[in-house]
Amino acid sequence: MISSVLVANRGEIARRVFRTARALGVECVAVHSTADAEAPYVGEADAAVHLPGNTPGETYLRAELVVEAARRVGADAVHPGYGFLSENAEFAQAVLDAGLTWIGPPVAAISSMGSKIEAKKLMAAAGVPVLAELTPASVEATDLPVLVKASAGGGGRGMRVVHRLEDLAAEIDAASAEALSAFGDGTVFCERYLATGRHIEVQVLADQHGTVWAVGERECSIQRRHQKVVEEAPSPLVERIPAMRAELFAAARTAAEAIGYVGAGTVEFLADDNGAFSFLEMNTRLQVEHPVTESTTGLDLVAWQFAVASGEALPPEPPAAVGHSIEVRLYAEDPANDWQPQTGRLHHFLLSDRVAEFGPGGSREEAPWIRVDSGVVSGSEVSPYYDAMLAKVVVWGATRTEAAHRLAAELARARIHGVRTNRDLLVRILRHPAFLAGETDTAFFDRHGLDALAEPLADKAAVELSALAAALADAAYRRTTAPVQGRLPSGWRNLASQPQRKSYVAGDVAYEVEYRLTRDGLVASGNVVLIRAEADEVVLELEGVRRRFGVAAYDGLVCVDSSLGSVALTPVERFPDPAHQLAAGSLLAPMPGTVIRVGVAVGDEVKQGEPLVWLEAMKMEHTIAAPADGVVAELDVAAGQQVEIGTVLAVVRVPGED
């Protein structure tokens, strides 16, 4: 009987496992890096052990430190979560050698699937359809395009699409370096790249007594950088081709049986629109997207992981799936700027006031049924050291259309202040006619235009109204805190004078707000009527339509939420400090990270778009390129240097500009 479990992971998956463990009466033990010391999951654990350092290589990837932490705290079981060491056979063996219960599959099963190269050979021998593997040395022009893929791990890291043979060597090196950083194994291989296809996966669950369940399928075709963005159950494609489900389930069970699998796992396939499919890989762990399967089946997959690890038997058949569930991954990133990860403080984080954390809050028929699995709360710091996912937001509906509409509405109403996210992109995806029609292959962003999908929900007119609301809220706040004459309207004059002015920047656009508060009310462009102005809420009426604007002011940031969309505004200083002005052509670090390579020297001539500096942050590589043709006038960093957000990396001087 398991009495105390150490979760060898962090963030939302640690919190997710803790939720079930507490329900089972099991003590929860966390491990944490220095950067994660104040993370929510650490505070929720019954005990926590510090792993000195910040990067995964210093902390969560150190198997010996994790096992020693379990010994020190007296845990009798280890749950690996996903990512980090979750598919590391040596770690699983070390847990068992320490006399602890491993809440995962047998070591031999992890080993057999740990190398995607060997896994494909094994699946082909078992009769599971597979894509042909290519060794990097054997790739020819006729094979292009190819996908360079890490043999260990997943999550889109260590993957590159190559369209030109002359680029292959460099992309293999880059993919190998990224895989080594993320998984501790730089082995990569190649396979034919299919620009369009459906990513379909089957959740399997097997006990120690020979029963293997194919619990249900999920579709995860909408991806960025080969990392899933939207996941759903059941698959729209499989729903359209009913005979496909039985074939998928049979192939998944065959794969599990071929390696003597025990526990929860996922068999992933790539399918075409006609229903033909090929094995991609088997993840010998719980998947990020497991909540959509739990939503449609009513199962607690983590509870079954504990049960199977304790020797309990599965019933002969899994429960039937009911309705439809969709999950989106909410990331701290800027989709319009090459998916650039964002860091900083989450001042406010409220996704819904009708939410269940890590599980259903009632019957699925209660509308809206929404679940949030999150590693952050209001006040959390988004670190540069780990994946940029903030939360998984999951909704169940009786139909797919109902679930999509519910989820889009909840996301649009969410209040997320302090860090740029992909929230607006997710809403646009869920409301897109192609998505609602089930047309969700891996080329979704290419086909429908990332630029259009990444457009903010708030258009220019909405931003202008939000800026006016921000200015009025600021004036109301100043009136309530004024030491004298606080009851007078803001900017009051006995005789009409110039209007009140306040400037904001949203994105790259500056907005100048001008207004006057008179005896007859608000005077502003557009015939806007002021109904009420308070420090945290402004109600405006335009052309007979009344709207509420929630306003939250932070140091250097004002966030305005309304039914027109959420807007983040940066107040412009009226008298800026000259010492804070940057030289023209300055290239700033977009996030904290490590300089891993510098490709130029002072005096070099560069072309627009030419890579100058490479940064590693959030387990991914980011390129800083020249903004225009010019000459490198300053170079302030070197390889191996740690930089903070906003650090000047280089200055490119453009001829003719001072």
XYZ file of C-alpha atoms in Angstrom, residues 246 334 370:
3
model
C -11.493 -0.370 -33.982
C 3.856 35.783 -28.332
C -14.623 23.624 -17.089
